[in-house]
CSV table of C-alpha atoms in Angstrom, one decimal:
chain,number,residue,atom,x,y,z
A,9,UNK,CA,16.8,13.2,-6.9
A,10,UNK,CA,16.6,14.7,-10.6
A,11,UNK,CA,14.2,17.9,-9.8
A,12,UNK,CA,18.1,19.9,-10.3
A,13,UNK,CA,19.2,18.4,-13.4
A,14,UNK,CA,15.0,18.7,-14.0
A,15,UNK,CA,15.9,22.9,-13.5
A,16,UNK,CA,18.8,23.9,-15.3
A,17,UNK,CA,18.0,21.9,-18.5
A,18,UNK,CA,15.0,24.1,-18.0
A,19,UNK,CA,17.1,27.6,-18.0
A,20,UNK,CA,18.7,25.9,-20.7
A,21,UNK,CA,15.9,25.3,-22.8
A,22,UNK,CA,15.0,28.6,-22.2
A,23,UNK,CA,18.0,30.6,-22.7
A,24,UNK,CA,18.7,29.0,-26.3
A,25,UNK,CA,15.6,29.7,-27.6
A,26,UNK,CA,16.4,33.4,-26.6
A,27,UNK,CA,19.8,33.2,-28.4
A,28,UNK,CA,17.5,31.4,-31.8
A,29,UNK,CA,14.9,34.4,-31.3
A,30,UNK,CA,18.2,37.5,-32.4
A,31,UNK,CA,19.0,37.0,-28.3
A,32,UNK,CA,22.9,37.7,-28.8
A,33,UNK,CA,23.0,38.8,-25.0
A,34,UNK,CA,27.8,37.3,-24.1
A,35,UNK,CA,25.2,35.6,-21.6
A,36,UNK,CA,23.8,34.8,-22.9
A,37,UNK,CA,25.6,32.7,-25.8
A,38,UNK,CA,28.2,31.8,-23.9
A,39,UNK,CA,25.5,29.5,-21.7
A,40,UNK,CA,24.8,28.0,-25.8
A,41,UNK,CA,29.0,27.8,-26.5
A,42,UNK,CA,28.5,25.9,-22.8
A,43,UNK,CA,26.0,23.1,-24.1
A,44,UNK,CA,27.0,22.7,-27.9
A,45,UNK,CA,31.1,22.0,-26.3
A,46,UNK,CA,32.5,18.5,-27.7
A,47,UNK,CA,30.6,18.8,-30.0
A,48,UNK,CA,31.6,20.0,-32.9
A,49,UNK,CA,29.2,22.9,-33.3
A,50,UNK,CA,29.8,25.8,-34.1
A,51,UNK,CA,27.3,29.2,-33.4
A,52,UNK,CA,28.6,30.2,-36.9
A,53,UNK,CA,27.1,27.5,-38.9
A,54,UNK,CA,24.5,27.7,-40.8
A,55,UNK,CA,22.4,25.5,-39.9
A,56,UNK,CA,23.1,26.7,-36.0
A,57,UNK,CA,19.0,27.2,-35.9
A,58,UNK,CA,18.3,23.7,-36.6
A,59,UNK,CA,21.0,22.4,-34.7
A,60,UNK,CA,19.4,24.4,-31.8
A,61,UNK,CA,15.9,22.9,-32.4
A,62,UNK,CA,17.8,19.1,-32.1
A,63,UNK,CA,18.7,21.1,-29.1
A,64,UNK,CA,15.6,22.2,-27.0
A,65,UNK,CA,14.7,18.8,-28.0
A,66,UNK,CA,17.0,16.8,-26.5
A,67,UNK,CA,16.3,18.1,-23.5
A,68,UNK,CA,13.1,18.8,-23.4
A,69,UNK,CA,12.7,14.2,-24.1
A,70,UNK,CA,15.2,14.8,-20.8
A,71,UNK,CA,13.5,15.9,-18.7
A,72,UNK,CA,10.4,14.0,-19.9
A,73,UNK,CA,12.4,11.0,-19.3
A,74,UNK,CA,13.3,12.8,-15.2
A,75,UNK,CA,9.8,13.5,-14.9
A,76,UNK,CA,8.5,10.2,-14.9
A,77,UNK,CA,11.7,8.7,-12.9
A,78,UNK,CA,10.0,10.3,-10.9
A,79,UNK,CA,7.1,10.0,-11.1
A,80,UNK,CA,7.7,5.7,-10.6
A,81,UNK,CA,10.0,6.7,-7.6
A,82,UNK,CA,8.0,8.8,-5.9
A,83,UNK,CA,4.7,5.9,-6.2
A,84,UNK,CA,7.4,3.4,-5.3
A,85,UNK,CA,8.0,5.4,-2.4
A,86,UNK,CA,4.9,5.6,-1.5
A,87,UNK,CA,3.6,2.3,-0.9
A,88,UNK,CA,6.9,0.8,0.9
A,89,UNK,CA,6.5,4.1,3.1
A,90,UNK,CA,3.2,1.9,3.2
A,91,UNK,CA,3.9,-1.1,3.3
A,92,UNK,CA,5.6,-0.9,6.5
A,93,UNK,CA,3.2,1.4,7.8
A,94,UNK,CA,0.4,-1.2,8.1
A,95,UNK,CA,2.8,-3.7,9.9
A,96,UNK,CA,3.8,-0.9,12.7
A,97,UNK,CA,0.5,1.2,13.4
A,98,UNK,CA,-2.2,0.8,11.7
A,99,UNK,CA,-4.2,3.8,13.2
A,100,UNK,CA,-1.6,6.7,11.6
A,101,UNK,CA,-2.4,4.6,7.7
A,102,UNK,CA,-5.5,5.0,7.4
A,103,UNK,CA,-6.3,7.8,9.1
A,104,UNK,CA,-3.5,8.8,6.1
A,105,UNK,CA,-5.5,8.1,4.3
A,106,UNK,CA,-9.2,9.3,5.5
A,107,UNK,CA,-7.1,12.6,4.8
A,108,UNK,CA,-8.6,14.8,2.1
A,109,UNK,CA,-6.5,13.9,-1.2
A,110,UNK,CA,-4.6,17.5,-2.6
A,111,UNK,CA,-4.7,16.3,-6.5
A,112,UNK,CA,-6.2,13.8,-8.1
A,113,UNK,CA,-9.6,14.0,-6.5
A,114,UNK,CA,-11.3,13.5,-9.4
A,115,UNK,CA,-14.7,11.1,-10.1
A,116,UNK,CA,-14.3,8.2,-7.9
A,117,UNK,CA,-15.7,4.9,-9.1
A,118,UNK,CA,-18.7,3.4,-9.0
A,119,UNK,CA,-20.0,1.5,-5.8
A,120,UNK,CA,-21.6,-1.0,-7.9
A,121,UNK,CA,-19.3,-1.4,-10.1
A,122,UNK,CA,-16.6,-2.4,-7.4
A,123,UNK,CA,-18.8,-4.4,-5.5
A,124,UNK,CA,-19.4,-6.6,-8.9
A,125,UNK,CA,-15.1,-6.3,-9.8
A,126,UNK,CA,-13.8,-8.1,-6.3
A,127,UNK,CA,-16.8,-10.7,-5.8
A,128,UNK,CA,-16.0,-11.9,-9.3
A,129,UNK,CA,-11.9,-12.4,-8.3
A,130,UNK,CA,-12.9,-13.7,-4.8
A,131,UNK,CA,-16.6,-15.1,-4.5
A,132,UNK,CA,-17.0,-16.8,-7.7
A,133,UNK,CA,-15.8,-21.0,-6.9
A,134,UNK,CA,-13.0,-22.2,-8.0
A,135,UNK,CA,-12.3,-26.0,-9.2
A,136,UNK,CA,-8.5,-26.7,-7.6
A,137,UNK,CA,-6.8,-29.9,-9.4
A,138,UNK,CA,-5.9,-32.0,-7.0
A,139,UNK,CA,-2.9,-34.5,-7.3
A,140,UNK,CA,-1.9,-37.3,-6.2
A,141,UNK,CA,0.1,-35.8,-3.4
A,142,UNK,CA,-3.2,-35.0,-2.2
A,143,UNK,CA,-3.7,-38.5,-1.0
A,144,UNK,CA,-0.5,-38.8,0.3
A,145,UNK,CA,-0.5,-36.1,2.7
A,146,UNK,CA,-4.1,-36.9,4.0
A,147,UNK,CA,-2.6,-40.5,4.5
A,148,UNK,CA,1.0,-38.6,6.6
A,149,UNK,CA,-2.4,-37.5,8.4
A,150,UNK,CA,-4.8,-40.1,9.4
A,151,UNK,CA,-2.8,-41.2,11.6
A,152,UNK,CA,-1.7,-37.7,13.7
A,153,UNK,CA,-3.0,-37.6,17.2
A,154,UNK,CA,-6.5,-35.1,17.5
A,155,UNK,CA,-5.7,-32.7,19.2
A,156,UNK,CA,-7.5,-32.0,23.0
A,157,UNK,CA,-10.4,-29.7,22.8
A,158,UNK,CA,-9.7,-26.1,23.4
A,159,UNK,CA,-11.4,-25.1,26.5
A,160,UNK,CA,-11.0,-20.1,26.1
A,161,UNK,CA,-11.3,-18.9,29.7
A,162,UNK,CA,-11.4,-14.9,30.6
A,163,UNK,CA,-7.7,-15.3,32.1
A,164,UNK,CA,-6.9,-16.7,28.0
A,165,UNK,CA,-8.8,-13.3,26.7
A,166,UNK,CA,-7.3,-11.9,29.2
A,167,UNK,CA,-3.6,-12.6,28.2
A,168,UNK,CA,-4.1,-12.2,24.6
A,169,UNK,CA,-5.2,-9.1,24.8
A,170,UNK,CA,-2.7,-7.5,27.3
A,171,UNK,CA,0.1,-8.3,24.6
A,172,UNK,CA,-2.2,-6.2,22.5
A,173,UNK,CA,-1.7,-3.1,21.4
A,174,UNK,CA,-3.4,-0.1,23.2
A,175,UNK,CA,-4.2,2.6,20.1
A,176,UNK,CA,-4.1,-0.3,17.4
A,177,UNK,CA,-7.2,0.8,14.2
A,178,UNK,CA,-11.0,-0.1,16.2
A,179,UNK,CA,-12.5,-2.2,14.1
A,180,UNK,CA,-16.1,-0.8,13.3
A,181,UNK,CA,-17.2,-0.9,17.1
A,182,UNK,CA,-14.7,1.8,17.4
A,183,UNK,CA,-13.2,0.0,20.7
A,184,UNK,CA,-10.0,0.5,20.9
A,185,UNK,CA,-7.3,-2.3,22.7
A,186,UNK,CA,-6.9,-0.2,26.3
A,187,UNK,CA,-10.2,-0.3,27.0
A,188,UNK,CA,-10.8,-3.8,26.4
A,189,UNK,CA,-7.7,-4.5,28.8
A,190,UNK,CA,-9.2,-1.8,31.2
A,191,UNK,CA,-13.0,-3.4,31.4
A,192,UNK,CA,-11.7,-6.9,32.5
A,193,UNK,CA,-15.4,-8.0,33.1
A,194,UNK,CA,-15.6,-8.0,29.2
A,195,UNK,CA,-13.4,-11.2,29.4
A,196,UNK,CA,-15.5,-13.5,30.1
A,197,UNK,CA,-17.4,-12.2,26.7
A,198,UNK,CA,-15.8,-12.1,24.9
A,199,UNK,CA,-14.1,-16.5,26.2
A,200,UNK,CA,-18.8,-17.9,25.5
A,201,UNK,CA,-18.0,-15.6,22.4
A,202,UNK,CA,-14.9,-17.5,20.6
A,203,UNK,CA,-15.1,-20.5,22.9
A,204,UNK,CA,-19.1,-20.4,20.8
A,205,UNK,CA,-17.2,-19.8,17.0
A,206,UNK,CA,-15.1,-23.0,18.0
A,207,UNK,CA,-16.9,-25.2,18.7
A,208,UNK,CA,-19.1,-24.1,16.2
A,209,UNK,CA,-16.9,-23.4,13.6
A,210,UNK,CA,-18.4,-20.6,11.9
A,211,UNK,CA,-17.3,-16.1,12.8
A,212,UNK,CA,-20.1,-14.3,13.6
A,213,UNK,CA,-20.0,-12.1,10.4
A,214,UNK,CA,-18.7,-8.9,12.6
A,215,UNK,CA,-14.8,-10.6,13.2
A,216,UNK,CA,-15.0,-10.2,9.7
A,217,UNK,CA,-16.1,-7.3,8.9
A,218,UNK,CA,-13.5,-4.6,7.8
A,219,UNK,CA,-13.3,-1.8,6.2
A,220,UNK,CA,-11.0,-1.7,3.1
A,221,UNK,CA,-9.7,2.2,1.6
A,222,UNK,CA,-9.2,1.9,-2.2
A,223,UNK,CA,-5.9,3.8,-3.5
A,224,UNK,CA,-6.4,4.5,-6.9
A,225,UNK,CA,-2.5,3.9,-8.3
A,226,UNK,CA,-3.5,6.1,-11.4
A,227,UNK,CA,-4.7,9.6,-11.4
A,228,UNK,CA,-8.7,10.4,-12.1
A,229,UNK,CA,-9.6,6.6,-13.2
A,230,UNK,CA,-12.8,5.5,-12.5
A,231,UNK,CA,-12.4,1.5,-13.7
A,232,UNK,CA,-11.9,-0.4,-10.0
A,233,UNK,CA,-9.1,-2.9,-12.1
A,234,UNK,CA,-6.8,0.6,-11.2
A,235,UNK,CA,-6.9,0.8,-7.6
A,236,UNK,CA,-5.0,-0.5,-4.9
A,237,UNK,CA,-7.4,-2.2,-2.0
A,238,UNK,CA,-6.2,-1.8,2.0
A,239,UNK,CA,-8.1,-3.6,4.8
A,240,UNK,CA,-8.2,-2.3,8.1
A,241,UNK,CA,-7.0,-5.1,10.0
A,242,UNK,CA,-9.7,-5.9,12.1
A,243,UNK,CA,-9.5,-5.5,16.0
A,244,UNK,CA,-11.5,-8.7,16.0
A,245,UNK,CA,-8.3,-10.0,13.9
A,246,UNK,CA,-5.7,-9.2,17.1
A,247,UNK,CA,-7.3,-10.8,20.3
A,248,UNK,CA,-7.6,-14.6,17.7
A,249,UNK,CA,-4.6,-14.7,16.7
A,250,UNK,CA,-3.2,-13.9,20.4
A,251,UNK,CA,-5.8,-16.9,21.6
A,252,UNK,CA,-4.5,-19.2,18.9
A,253,UNK,CA,-0.9,-18.6,19.5
A,254,UNK,CA,-1.5,-18.8,23.4
A,255,UNK,CA,-3.3,-21.5,23.6
A,256,UNK,CA,-1.2,-23.8,20.7
A,257,UNK,CA,2.2,-22.7,22.8
A,258,UNK,CA,2.9,-25.2,25.3
A,259,UNK,CA,2.5,-24.8,28.7
A,260,UNK,CA,5.7,-24.3,29.5
A,261,UNK,CA,5.8,-21.3,27.1
A,262,UNK,CA,3.1,-19.9,29.0
A,263,UNK,CA,4.3,-18.7,32.1
């Protein structure tokens, strides 16, 4: 978008420098006159060298400003495309993140520093200030009829898996939804595992373990805070979400 004006400005700077060095060819002189058009600057005035230097510095500053605009636009466009791809096709996004970077191949941050940084953000206890409104909400919810016990059957698993994308980015086991749809003998095992997790009110560690890619915000930095985390959505999360949506829906909407 700004590359064409920048290239033209660089070419103009080169011709201004040639004229300042004593090159008086007609083509160079014509370009210099066009550069000072509408500024009341004559090429024969005594301080023309100073005017040339000021004009060259002005063009260099414009080129630097255009370069910053291009970088900001490129970074914003990259973030937008990654976020949109994260919502539509996880596999393509993580494949693109795993490709070797052409630029910005500086030293990577230390793994221990990364773990310590994010653990300091998410694992430290937080004291929430609970206002009087929480008691009001609790009293309002006291009269709500508890939900009937949920029984997860292999048919529920089959329905949840059926709606999942075939080749969505897999979890740590590398198994895609396509195979879960085909190997129906696994549905009873999955139903039992989800039922146990629901009854015990806890999830296996595999269900909450994923792969996080750190995309650097700046080039060549080892500061963990200068990286943007993109966590791979677990394959098991899609069936789990499907279970919740399917089981919480009304019986009429299931059919």
